[in-house]
């Protein structure tokens, strides 16, 4: 790379400095934190000024480390940080351009114009680095969309089942509801009474699903070197959300029946 690569890619120095333009940099190198660790340095500061054997213009002479940059993922967070070494070259097969424009088409046009002035006999082939990088996660993104879609569908079907089951149960207990209202039971008490059994079923189902969800999530995350920690809220939040949906589903029928005139309920055969 040249001296402009580091600021263009917004790479951060832990210690040391960058290459200097128009200065002799042939025997100088920059490494990342992982490389400093692999080379046996106790820290980034210790690596600065040290000599390492690396191919330079002058055969046999060691290179001097002038900078240590913060680790970044060259390929994917699924992998560990790899040791990296950067040396100075003036010519290259790839040019990196950092665009700071809201009009990408206009910016690309400007780059093409500048490129054609310098290389009039070649064709500019370009790609966006963020798109290239994000291609690694297409499979994960599609997997997430599929899981999300089927999860929503499963919860919807379960809510339909709860709605049907609660409707059937309430019909069977219509007279009981009427008698309780005559004896002074409030709508809240009746809803609580009829909802308790359904909530128990949902809670038991959630507890049975927790171990499966935990081991499935742990196995999937093991593919990544950089990953989140599985905490209680990751599993508790969806359980609370499902309980709320189940309660709303059951309460729709329960409240409607509880608000019915008790005399109508008691007249039903």
XYZ file of C-alpha atoms in Angstrom:
269
model
C 0.000 0.000 0.000
C 0.983 3.653 -0.137
C 0.755 6.397 2.473
C -2.857 7.252 1.576
C -4.252 3.759 2.150
C -4.459 4.010 5.951
C -6.562 7.216 6.053
C -8.667 6.043 3.095
C -9.624 2.867 4.955
C -9.883 4.690 8.302
C -7.439 2.282 9.917
C -6.545 3.208 13.503
C -2.992 3.218 14.839
C -2.418 1.679 18.250
C 1.179 2.851 18.221
C 3.658 4.302 15.772
C 3.031 6.134 12.517
C 2.046 5.791 8.893
C 4.247 5.774 5.782
C 5.232 9.208 4.481
C 4.574 10.189 0.881
C 7.584 10.913 -1.319
C 9.891 9.477 1.339
C 12.023 6.279 1.271
C 9.722 3.656 2.808
C 11.155 0.537 1.202
C 12.641 -0.896 4.396
C 9.664 0.041 6.579
C 6.584 -2.021 7.435
C 3.360 -1.647 9.380
C 1.798 -4.597 11.210
C -1.456 -5.196 13.059
C -1.935 -6.124 16.715
C -2.279 -9.827 15.934
C 1.008 -9.830 14.034
C 2.713 -8.096 16.959
C 1.356 -10.781 19.253
C 2.464 -13.618 16.947
C 5.925 -12.101 16.689
C 6.276 -12.259 20.460
C 6.030 -8.582 21.385
C 4.410 -7.851 24.735
C 2.677 -4.798 23.319
C 2.377 -2.484 20.351
C 4.869 0.006 21.784
C 7.561 -2.671 22.081
C 7.186 -3.551 18.409
C 7.945 -0.019 17.179
C 11.505 0.214 15.865
C 12.088 -3.533 15.947
C 13.660 -5.303 12.992
C 11.992 -8.253 11.278
C 12.988 -10.358 8.310
C 10.809 -9.471 5.350
C 11.285 -9.141 1.587
C 12.498 -5.619 0.822
C 14.120 -3.958 -2.136
C 17.579 -4.592 -0.671
C 17.995 -8.319 -0.336
C 19.028 -9.533 3.085
C 18.316 -6.364 5.021
C 15.626 -6.552 7.713
C 12.590 -4.286 7.752
C 11.773 -1.853 10.544
C 8.322 -1.771 12.138
C 7.128 1.840 12.221
C 3.480 1.343 13.151
C 0.938 -1.066 14.657
C -2.691 -0.742 13.547
C -5.737 -1.954 15.409
C -7.022 -5.384 14.413
C -9.755 -5.444 11.783
C -11.484 -8.218 9.880
C -9.981 -8.611 6.446
C -12.305 -11.479 5.609
C -15.023 -12.315 8.123
C -15.814 -12.282 11.873
C -16.361 -16.016 11.483
C -12.577 -16.243 11.593
C -10.045 -15.084 14.137
C -8.001 -11.972 13.524
C -5.199 -12.842 11.121
C -1.656 -11.437 11.456
C -1.137 -8.810 8.782
C 1.893 -6.943 7.482
C 1.773 -3.919 5.180
C 4.690 -2.740 3.076
C 5.040 0.284 0.867
C 4.656 0.060 -2.922
C 4.033 2.789 -5.482
C 2.412 0.624 -8.127
C -0.435 -1.846 -7.673
C -3.133 -3.791 -9.478
C -5.944 -2.259 -7.413
C -6.769 1.330 -6.517
C -8.911 2.088 -3.467
C -11.088 5.188 -3.580
C -13.060 6.491 -0.618
C -16.235 8.236 -1.783
C -17.873 10.894 0.329
C -20.816 11.823 -1.829
C -24.569 11.508 -1.792
C -24.520 11.211 -5.586
C -22.673 7.955 -6.206
C -23.221 8.020 -9.972
C -21.627 11.441 -10.247
C -18.724 10.376 -8.023
C -18.084 7.270 -10.139
C -18.183 9.426 -13.254
C -15.504 11.680 -11.795
C -13.351 8.662 -10.947
C -13.732 7.311 -14.498
C -12.723 10.651 -15.966
C -9.602 10.832 -13.808
C -8.769 7.178 -14.504
C -9.094 7.570 -18.285
C -6.691 10.507 -18.232
C -4.006 8.404 -16.583
C -4.815 5.051 -18.250
C -6.480 5.934 -21.576
C -5.974 2.487 -23.094
C -7.589 0.436 -20.306
C -11.146 -0.093 -19.105
C -12.085 0.754 -15.517
C -13.590 -2.227 -13.692
C -14.738 -1.379 -10.190
C -16.646 -2.827 -7.251
C -17.826 -1.524 -3.888
C -15.878 -2.939 -0.985
C -18.854 -2.933 1.412
C -20.927 -4.968 -1.054
C -18.058 -7.397 -1.565
C -17.703 -7.771 2.201
C -21.429 -8.170 2.787
C -21.633 -11.021 0.279
C -20.147 -13.229 2.985
C -23.313 -12.770 5.041
C -25.953 -13.380 2.378
C -26.480 -16.939 3.560
C -26.856 -15.767 7.181
C -29.242 -12.989 6.160
C -31.394 -15.403 4.153
C -31.322 -17.885 7.024
C -32.496 -15.152 9.406
C -35.333 -14.147 7.076
C -36.510 -17.751 6.727
C -36.372 -18.374 10.484
C -38.125 -15.072 11.184
C -40.899 -15.792 8.681
C -41.573 -19.295 9.978
C -41.423 -18.087 13.587
C -44.081 -15.456 12.947
C -46.178 -18.021 11.082
C -45.836 -20.542 13.920
C -46.859 -17.972 16.540
C -49.824 -16.905 14.398
C -51.021 -20.497 14.008
C -50.556 -21.090 17.737
C -52.637 -17.979 18.495
C -55.384 -19.259 16.192
C -55.327 -22.547 18.070
C -55.529 -20.752 21.412
C -58.396 -18.638 20.133
C -60.319 -21.722 19.042
C -59.566 -23.597 22.262
C -60.536 -20.637 24.435
C -63.756 -20.181 22.473
C -64.668 -23.827 23.003
C -63.783 -23.694 26.703
C -65.788 -20.504 27.257
C -68.838 -21.982 25.559
C -68.603 -24.965 27.908
C -68.350 -22.653 30.936
C -70.881 -20.001 29.917
C -73.289 -20.825 32.738
C -70.420 -20.869 35.249
C -69.444 -17.381 34.111
C -73.029 -16.169 34.481
C -73.309 -17.616 38.013
C -70.017 -16.044 39.052
C -71.161 -12.662 37.775
C -74.439 -12.972 39.696
C -72.445 -13.780 42.832
C -70.412 -10.595 42.350
C -67.354 -11.635 40.359
C -65.824 -8.808 38.329
C -64.819 -8.992 34.671
C -61.159 -8.916 35.710
C -61.594 -11.866 38.057
C -63.386 -13.895 35.386
C -60.698 -13.137 32.793
C -57.990 -14.083 35.298
C -59.791 -17.339 36.148
C -60.204 -18.455 32.538
C -56.788 -17.267 31.381
C -54.758 -18.990 34.100
C -55.064 -22.483 32.637
C -54.037 -21.322 29.168
C -51.083 -19.361 30.537
C -49.864 -22.476 32.345
C -49.863 -24.410 29.072
C -47.905 -21.644 27.314
C -45.363 -21.400 30.142
C -44.801 -25.174 30.213
C -44.357 -25.175 26.428
C -41.855 -22.320 26.670
C -39.859 -24.099 29.373
C -39.702 -27.243 27.238
C -38.511 -25.214 24.241
C -35.818 -23.300 26.163
C -33.136 -26.059 26.198
C -33.626 -26.677 22.475
C -33.388 -22.950 21.695
C -30.304 -22.558 23.883
C -28.318 -25.405 22.337
C -29.400 -24.469 18.795
C -28.308 -20.847 19.314
C -25.048 -21.920 20.947
C -24.260 -24.278 18.077
C -24.976 -21.610 15.462
C -22.883 -18.981 17.266
C -19.962 -21.388 17.488
C -19.389 -20.711 13.766
C -18.261 -17.191 14.682
C -15.065 -16.240 16.454
C -16.726 -12.945 17.376
C -20.140 -13.563 18.881
C -22.588 -12.294 21.451
C -23.031 -13.884 24.844
C -26.271 -15.751 25.467
C -27.938 -14.051 28.405
C -31.271 -14.587 30.126
C -33.059 -11.739 28.335
C -32.422 -13.229 24.910
C -34.720 -16.106 25.886
C -36.952 -14.330 28.378
C -38.010 -11.526 26.008
C -39.665 -13.779 23.390
C -41.352 -15.802 26.151
C -42.870 -12.633 27.618
C -43.943 -11.506 24.151
C -45.617 -14.860 23.445
C -47.339 -14.800 26.846
C -48.673 -11.329 26.063
C -49.964 -12.451 22.656
C -51.532 -15.546 24.192
C -53.175 -13.467 26.921
C -54.577 -11.043 24.356
C -55.861 -13.934 22.241
C -57.627 -15.613 25.160
C -58.905 -12.340 26.623
C -60.762 -11.360 23.455
C -63.302 -14.143 23.898
C -63.203 -14.081 27.682
C -63.976 -10.365 28.017
C -66.771 -10.604 25.466
C -68.432 -13.418 27.424
C -67.791 -11.765 30.789
C -69.564 -8.599 29.632
C -72.627 -10.559 28.522
C -75.750 -10.167 30.637
C -75.733 -13.047 33.207
C -79.425 -13.723 32.578
C -78.685 -14.573 28.953
C -75.900 -16.910 30.005
C -78.099 -18.733 32.517
C -80.899 -19.209 29.968
C -78.626 -21.158 27.599
C -79.157 -24.891 27.552
